[in-house]
Structures are given as structure tokens and as C-alpha cells.
Short mmCIF file of C-alpha atoms in Angstrom, two decimals:
data_model
loop_
_atom_site.label_atom_id
_atom_site.label_comp_id
_atom_site.label_asym_id
_atom_site.label_seq_id
_atom_site.Cartn_x
_atom_site.Cartn_y
_atom_site.Cartn_z
CA UNK A 1 16.67 -103.21 41.94
CA UNK A 2 20.32 -103.93 41.53
CA UNK A 3 22.64 -102.15 43.92
CA UNK A 4 24.90 -100.42 41.32
CA UNK A 5 22.24 -99.47 38.83
CA UNK A 6 22.96 -96.27 36.86
CA UNK A 7 21.80 -94.70 33.53
CA UNK A 8 23.95 -95.39 30.58
CA UNK A 9 25.04 -91.94 29.29
CA UNK A 10 27.88 -92.99 27.11
CA UNK A 11 25.93 -92.57 23.87
CA UNK A 12 23.77 -89.49 24.84
CA UNK A 13 25.74 -87.14 22.59
CA UNK A 14 24.91 -89.27 19.61
CA UNK A 15 21.25 -89.23 20.44
CA UNK A 16 19.26 -87.24 17.75
CA UNK A 17 16.83 -85.89 20.34
CA UNK A 18 19.70 -84.46 22.38
CA UNK A 19 21.14 -82.80 19.30
CA UNK A 20 17.79 -81.18 18.52
CA UNK A 21 17.54 -79.87 22.07
CA UNK A 22 21.00 -78.35 21.82
CA UNK A 23 20.10 -76.70 18.52
CA UNK A 24 16.87 -75.27 19.94
CA UNK A 25 18.78 -73.95 22.97
CA UNK A 26 21.25 -72.15 20.73
CA UNK A 27 18.40 -70.61 18.68
CA UNK A 28 16.76 -69.39 21.90
CA UNK A 29 20.02 -67.79 23.03
CA UNK A 30 20.39 -66.06 19.65
CA UNK A 31 16.77 -64.83 19.79
CA UNK A 32 17.32 -63.46 23.31
CA UNK A 33 20.45 -61.63 22.14
CA UNK A 34 18.57 -60.11 19.17
CA UNK A 35 15.75 -59.07 21.47
CA UNK A 36 18.23 -57.32 23.80
CA UNK A 37 19.74 -55.44 20.84
CA UNK A 38 16.30 -54.37 19.60
CA UNK A 39 15.40 -53.19 23.11
CA UNK A 40 18.58 -51.09 23.19
CA UNK A 41 17.78 -49.58 19.79
CA UNK A 42 14.19 -48.80 20.86
CA UNK A 43 15.45 -47.22 24.09
CA UNK A 44 17.93 -44.96 22.21
CA UNK A 45 15.28 -43.91 19.68
CA UNK A 46 12.86 -43.13 22.49
CA UNK A 47 15.45 -40.89 24.13
CA UNK A 48 16.07 -39.09 20.84
CA UNK A 49 12.32 -38.60 20.35
CA UNK A 50 12.05 -37.09 23.84
CA UNK A 51 14.91 -34.66 23.08
CA UNK A 52 13.36 -33.65 19.74
CA UNK A 53 9.96 -33.19 21.39
CA UNK A 54 11.50 -30.80 23.92
CA UNK A 55 13.18 -28.85 21.12
CA UNK A 56 9.90 -28.62 19.19
CA UNK A 57 8.06 -27.38 22.29
CA UNK A 58 10.74 -24.73 22.83
CA UNK A 59 10.53 -23.67 19.16
CA UNK A 60 6.71 -23.44 19.34
CA UNK A 61 6.98 -21.30 22.44
CA UNK A 62 9.44 -18.98 20.67
CA UNK A 63 7.17 -18.77 17.60
CA UNK A 64 4.15 -17.87 19.73
CA UNK A 65 6.16 -15.17 21.53
CA UNK A 66 7.47 -13.69 18.28
CA UNK A 67 3.98 -13.78 16.73
CA UNK A 68 2.58 -11.83 19.67
CA UNK A 69 5.38 -9.28 19.37
CA UNK A 70 4.80 -8.87 15.63
CA UNK A 71 1.05 -8.47 16.16
CA UNK A 72 1.64 -5.85 18.85
CA UNK A 73 4.11 -3.93 16.67
CA UNK A 74 1.74 -4.03 13.69
CA UNK A 75 -1.13 -2.79 15.88
CA UNK A 76 1.01 0.04 17.20
CA UNK A 77 2.19 1.07 13.75
CA UNK A 78 -0.84 0.44 11.55
CA UNK A 79 -3.69 0.64 14.07
CA UNK A 80 -6.31 3.33 14.36
CA UNK A 81 -4.14 5.36 16.71
CA UNK A 82 -1.48 5.68 14.02
CA UNK A 83 -3.96 7.45 11.73
CA UNK A 84 -4.71 10.15 14.29
CA UNK A 85 -2.61 13.26 13.95
CA UNK A 86 -2.03 15.55 16.89
CA UNK A 87 -2.56 19.13 15.79
CA UNK A 88 -0.68 21.75 17.73
CA UNK A 89 -3.26 24.37 16.80
CA UNK A 90 -5.74 23.39 19.49
CA UNK A 91 -2.99 23.23 22.05
CA UNK A 92 -1.80 26.70 21.08
CA UNK A 93 -5.35 28.02 21.33
CA UNK A 94 -5.73 26.48 24.77
CA UNK A 95 -2.45 28.01 25.87
CA UNK A 96 -3.54 31.39 24.51
CA UNK A 97 -6.87 31.11 26.31
CA UNK A 98 -5.10 30.20 29.53
CA UNK A 99 -2.70 33.10 29.20
CA UNK A 100 -5.51 35.51 28.37
CA UNK A 101 -7.77 34.27 31.12
CA UNK A 102 -5.05 34.38 33.82
CA UNK A 103 -5.79 37.57 35.80
CA UNK A 104 -3.08 39.83 37.18
CA UNK A 105 -3.01 41.23 40.70
CA UNK A 106 -4.59 44.54 39.70
CA UNK A 107 -7.35 42.92 37.73
CA UNK A 108 -8.06 40.54 40.62
CA UNK A 109 -8.59 43.45 42.99
CA UNK A 110 -10.78 45.23 40.45
CA UNK A 111 -12.87 42.08 39.90
CA UNK A 112 -13.27 41.64 43.60
CA UNK A 113 -14.35 45.26 43.97
CA UNK A 114 -16.71 45.31 41.01
CA UNK A 115 -17.80 41.65 41.35
CA UNK A 116 -18.23 41.30 37.59
CA UNK A 117 -17.22 38.12 35.71
CA UNK A 118 -14.48 38.29 33.09
CA UNK A 119 -16.25 38.14 29.73
CA UNK A 120 -13.14 38.59 27.57
CA UNK A 121 -12.96 36.18 24.63
CA UNK A 122 -10.07 35.73 22.20
CA UNK A 123 -10.65 37.12 18.74
CA UNK A 124 -10.90 34.30 16.19
CA UNK A 125 -8.73 34.70 13.16
CA UNK A 126 -10.37 34.25 9.82
CA UNK A 127 -8.96 31.17 8.17
CA UNK A 128 -8.22 31.46 4.48
CA UNK A 129 -7.60 28.44 2.31
CA UNK A 130 -4.34 28.35 0.43
CA UNK A 131 -4.67 28.36 -3.35
CA UNK A 132 -4.39 24.91 -4.85
CA UNK A 133 -1.09 24.25 -6.56
CA UNK A 134 -1.12 23.37 -10.21
CA UNK A 135 0.21 20.05 -11.44
CA UNK A 136 3.27 21.70 -12.98
CA UNK A 137 4.12 23.45 -9.69
CA UNK A 138 3.82 20.18 -7.76
CA UNK A 139 6.08 18.39 -10.24
CA UNK A 140 8.67 21.17 -9.92
CA UNK A 141 8.45 20.85 -6.14
CA UNK A 142 9.12 17.11 -6.40
CA UNK A 143 12.48 17.71 -8.06
CA UNK A 144 12.12 14.74 -10.43
CA UNK A 145 13.51 14.85 -13.94
CA UNK A 146 10.75 15.21 -16.51
CA UNK A 147 11.11 13.02 -19.57
CA UNK A 148 9.66 14.64 -22.64
CA UNK A 149 7.96 12.31 -25.11
CA UNK A 150 7.03 13.88 -28.45
CA UNK A 151 3.98 12.39 -30.13
CA UNK A 152 3.89 12.68 -33.91
CA UNK A 153 1.25 11.83 -36.43
CA UNK A 154 1.47 8.64 -38.40
CA UNK A 155 2.89 8.98 -41.90
CA UNK A 156 -0.44 8.11 -43.51
CA UNK A 157 -2.15 10.97 -41.65
CA UNK A 158 0.31 13.72 -42.63
CA UNK A 159 -1.71 14.86 -45.63
CA UNK A 160 -4.23 17.67 -45.94
CA UNK A 161 -7.87 16.57 -46.12
CA UNK A 162 -8.73 19.28 -48.67
CA UNK A 163 -5.84 19.47 -51.16
CA UNK A 164 -3.81 16.36 -50.32
CA UNK A 165 -0.63 18.36 -49.72
CA UNK A 166 1.87 17.01 -47.20
CA UNK A 167 1.56 18.57 -43.76
CA UNK A 168 4.55 20.18 -42.08
CA UNK A 169 5.05 20.62 -38.30
CA UNK A 170 4.91 24.20 -37.09
CA UNK A 171 4.56 23.90 -33.29
CA UNK A 172 4.10 21.77 -30.20
CA UNK A 173 1.45 21.67 -27.51
CA UNK A 174 1.43 20.16 -24.02
CA UNK A 175 -0.97 17.21 -23.84
CA UNK A 176 -0.71 15.79 -20.31
CA UNK A 177 1.60 14.57 -17.54
CA UNK A 178 1.97 10.99 -16.34
CA UNK A 179 3.73 9.79 -13.18
CA UNK A 180 5.50 6.53 -13.88
CA UNK A 181 7.01 4.27 -11.21
CA UNK A 182 10.08 2.21 -12.01
CA UNK A 183 11.42 1.27 -8.60
CA UNK A 184 13.76 2.40 -7.21
CA UNK A 185 13.26 5.57 -9.27
CA UNK A 186 10.39 7.75 -10.38
CA UNK A 187 9.82 9.42 -13.70
CA UNK A 188 7.40 12.08 -14.85
CA UNK A 189 6.56 11.79 -18.52
CA UNK A 190 5.29 14.86 -20.35
CA UNK A 191 3.51 14.07 -23.59
CA UNK A 192 3.86 16.81 -26.18
CA UNK A 193 1.94 16.61 -29.42
CA UNK A 194 3.35 17.96 -32.68
CA UNK A 195 0.97 20.25 -34.52
CA UNK A 196 0.86 19.99 -38.30
CA UNK A 197 -0.47 22.40 -40.89
CA UNK A 198 -0.85 22.50 -44.64
CA UNK A 199 1.39 25.17 -46.23
CA UNK A 200 -0.56 25.17 -49.49
CA UNK A 201 -3.92 25.86 -47.82
CA UNK A 202 -2.29 28.42 -45.56
CA UNK A 203 -0.86 30.24 -48.56
CA UNK A 204 -4.24 30.23 -50.32
CA UNK A 205 -5.97 31.56 -47.22
CA UNK A 206 -3.33 34.27 -46.88
CA UNK A 207 -3.77 35.35 -50.48
CA UNK A 208 -7.55 35.54 -50.15
CA UNK A 209 -7.38 37.36 -46.79
CA UNK A 210 -9.72 34.76 -45.31
CA UNK A 211 -9.03 33.46 -41.79
CA UNK A 212 -8.27 29.79 -41.49
CA UNK A 213 -11.07 29.39 -38.94
CA UNK A 214 -13.63 30.52 -41.52
CA UNK A 215 -12.16 28.24 -44.16
CA UNK A 216 -12.59 25.28 -41.83
CA UNK A 217 -8.89 24.44 -42.03
CA UNK A 218 -7.83 23.59 -38.49
CA UNK A 219 -4.33 22.32 -37.61
CA UNK A 220 -3.87 18.60 -37.13
CA UNK A 221 -2.28 17.49 -33.88
CA UNK A 222 -0.97 14.15 -32.59
CA UNK A 223 -2.86 12.69 -29.65
CA UNK A 224 -1.46 11.40 -26.38
CA UNK A 225 -1.85 7.73 -25.42
CA UNK A 226 -5.01 7.09 -23.48
CA UNK A 227 -4.52 7.02 -19.68
CA UNK A 228 -5.52 4.06 -17.56
CA UNK A 229 -8.21 6.18 -15.88
CA UNK A 230 -9.73 9.06 -17.88
CA UNK A 231 -8.69 12.46 -16.57
CA UNK A 232 -5.97 11.20 -14.21
CA UNK A 233 -2.19 11.46 -14.38
CA UNK A 234 -1.59 8.10 -12.65
CA UNK A 235 0.01 5.37 -14.75
CA UNK A 236 -0.53 1.63 -14.49
CA UNK A 237 2.75 1.17 -12.58
CA UNK A 238 1.81 3.80 -9.99
CA UNK A 239 -1.66 2.33 -9.43
CA UNK A 240 -0.24 -1.21 -9.25
CA UNK A 241 2.17 -0.11 -6.50
CA UNK A 242 -0.59 1.73 -4.61
CA UNK A 243 -2.96 -1.25 -4.81
CA UNK A 244 -0.21 -3.66 -3.69
CA UNK A 245 0.67 -1.51 -0.66
CA UNK A 246 -2.98 -0.87 0.18
CA UNK A 247 -4.49 -4.35 -0.26
CA UNK A 248 -1.65 -6.86 0.07
CA UNK A 249 0.25 -5.15 2.88
CA UNK A 250 -2.86 -3.50 4.45
CA UNK A 251 -1.20 -0.10 4.86
CA UNK A 252 -3.61 2.72 5.85
CA UNK A 253 -4.17 5.48 3.34
CA UNK A 254 -2.52 8.25 5.37
CA UNK A 255 0.62 6.13 5.90
CA UNK A 256 0.64 5.28 2.19
CA UNK A 257 0.55 8.97 1.32
CA UNK A 258 3.38 9.59 3.81
CA UNK A 259 5.40 6.86 2.09
CA UNK A 260 4.84 8.52 -1.30
CA UNK A 261 5.93 11.87 0.16
CA UNK A 262 9.12 10.32 1.54
CA UNK A 263 9.82 8.74 -1.86
CA UNK A 264 9.77 12.23 -3.38
CA UNK A 265 6.25 12.27 -4.82
CA UNK A 266 3.88 15.12 -4.17
CA UNK A 267 1.16 14.21 -1.72
CA UNK A 268 -2.22 13.42 -3.23
CA UNK A 269 -5.30 13.53 -1.06
CA UNK A 270 -6.61 10.33 0.49
CA UNK A 271 -9.96 10.77 -1.29
CA UNK A 272 -8.27 10.98 -4.69
CA UNK A 273 -6.15 7.90 -4.04
CA UNK A 274 -9.13 5.87 -2.81
CA UNK A 275 -11.25 6.94 -5.78
CA UNK A 276 -8.48 5.80 -8.16
CA UNK A 277 -8.28 2.38 -6.52
CA UNK A 278 -12.08 1.99 -6.55
CA UNK A 279 -12.27 3.07 -10.21
CA UNK A 280 -9.60 0.53 -11.22
CA UNK A 281 -11.48 -2.25 -9.42
CA UNK A 282 -14.77 -1.28 -11.06
CA UNK A 283 -13.39 -0.82 -14.58
CA UNK A 284 -10.91 -3.71 -14.80
CA UNK A 285 -11.40 -6.21 -11.97
CA UNK A 286 -15.20 -6.42 -11.80
CA UNK A 287 -15.68 -7.62 -15.44
CA UNK A 288 -12.90 -10.17 -14.93
CA UNK A 289 -14.55 -11.56 -11.79
CA UNK A 290 -17.92 -11.69 -13.55
CA UNK A 291 -16.39 -13.62 -16.44
CA UNK A 292 -14.71 -16.07 -14.04
CA UNK A 293 -18.01 -16.54 -12.20
CA UNK A 294 -19.78 -17.32 -15.46
CA UNK A 295 -17.10 -19.85 -16.41
CA UNK A 296 -17.31 -21.57 -13.02
CA UNK A 297 -21.10 -21.69 -13.03
CA UNK A 298 -21.29 -22.93 -16.63
#
């Protein structure tokens, strides 16, 4: 080999292979920089996810605690214990028995001397049931304004069946009461029917001295609208409210009656209220469910 041999690097920058290597090196540097940025973004998102996970865990813990508190409060308010009423009558009887059975000093000496047991028993008072209040008395006790609705005959029915003369009103008669709920107020509606009579037939009966009952001419009276349940004073609005409180909110019957009493309504018995709800379900809901079942099975 020659002594001063060396590689000729004067034209290396103009070499195409060298230029490609430089280009590839720059692309690698750019890819590494992008990778570092993506790693930083992933790291920040991971930290945010950890923080949000901790917040969600804390919120779930709070929800579970509040759910337990609500369940406990509902059990205390609407549970079986809430339906039990403590009667002071038994306690008073027990106190009276204790006071009667407590011997004095003289009686103790006499019992010791005679050695006879104390056979004294308190005299039981005869319990008498209070007379049942009428519907009018209960409405007066409620203190609610009574709205009077006068029912009149239709114009085509105001003619006598015998002579065709026009009937004239000569009196009114109470038909029935209806308790209507329009929250936040209550209304009692009294339906009063106008009684009509034929003056011509009445004059003929008076001239012939024949009673109207024997002539078969009875007064004609307007009828009240049919109630939702036959024989009851409850309206559709009242029963809808009772069913909503009873079924949707699962309020016991005795608490529901207490709510009605606090709203100003007279207290109905639990048996009456339950029978109304059952009758509504049998008369109106059962046919609807049967029809829906037939449609679904068809």
C-alpha cells in the first residue's frame, strides 16, 4: 500500500446514496419527535382518566349511602310499624288496675291476718258505639264550600205524556253529593233535580177531587249524572288521586286516610276506600287488560 493513502471524500456530499441517508435520518428524527408528543398526550389522558375514575367511585359511594338512607327512611315511615297505632286505653286500664290492686297499710295488715287473696276486679264499662254521622253532617264538618248544580229536564221532555201541555217547575229535590278533587282545592257538588208538573192535569184532578196518585200523573224530575261507581259519592278525580297515591307511591291505607283528613276531607274507612279501588279495577281496568291480551295474542 502507498504510505499516504486516504479516502477521497471531496465529492461525498454530491453522492446520491449519502443524500438518501441524510433524508432517512431526518425522517427518523421527525418520527421520534412525533412519538414523544403522542406519548405525552397519552400520559396526560391517562392521568385525566384516573382522576375521573376516582370522582366516579366517590359519586357511586355517595349514591349508595343516600340510597340506604332513603330506604331506611321509607321503611320507618311506610313500614308495618307505621300502621300500628298505640291506644292509650289499654295503658289507662293497666294504670287503673295497678292503682286498684296496690294495697294500703291497713289492708295489708288485714290480708296478713285473714290470709285471704284480694279478689277485687275493676268493673268494666259498657262500650256504646257512637251513631254514624250522615253524609250531610260530615260535609258540614269538613267546612268546604258546596257547589249547587241544578239539573233540569231537556226541552223535548218538558211536555205532559197525557195531554201534551208544557210542564212547569214547582220544586227541587236533593239527588246526591259528589266529592270532586281539583288540586290544590276540594269541591263538594250537590246535584239538585228540578221537579216538573203539568198544570192542566193538576187543574183537572183538582176539579174532579181525584188524587194525582190515583190518576197515575206523577211529577217528572231531572236525573243526576251517573256516578263512576253506583251508590258512591266518589268522583273520578278523587278515585284517580287515591289510586295514584296507593299504587304509584305505595302509601298504606291508614296513612292515605290521614292525608285526606289533613287535606280537609272527612275520613272514610279503610274498607270503603279499598273496596272502591278494587271495584274500579274490576269494572274499568280488567276489560281493558283482557282486550289488550286478546290483541297481543291475535
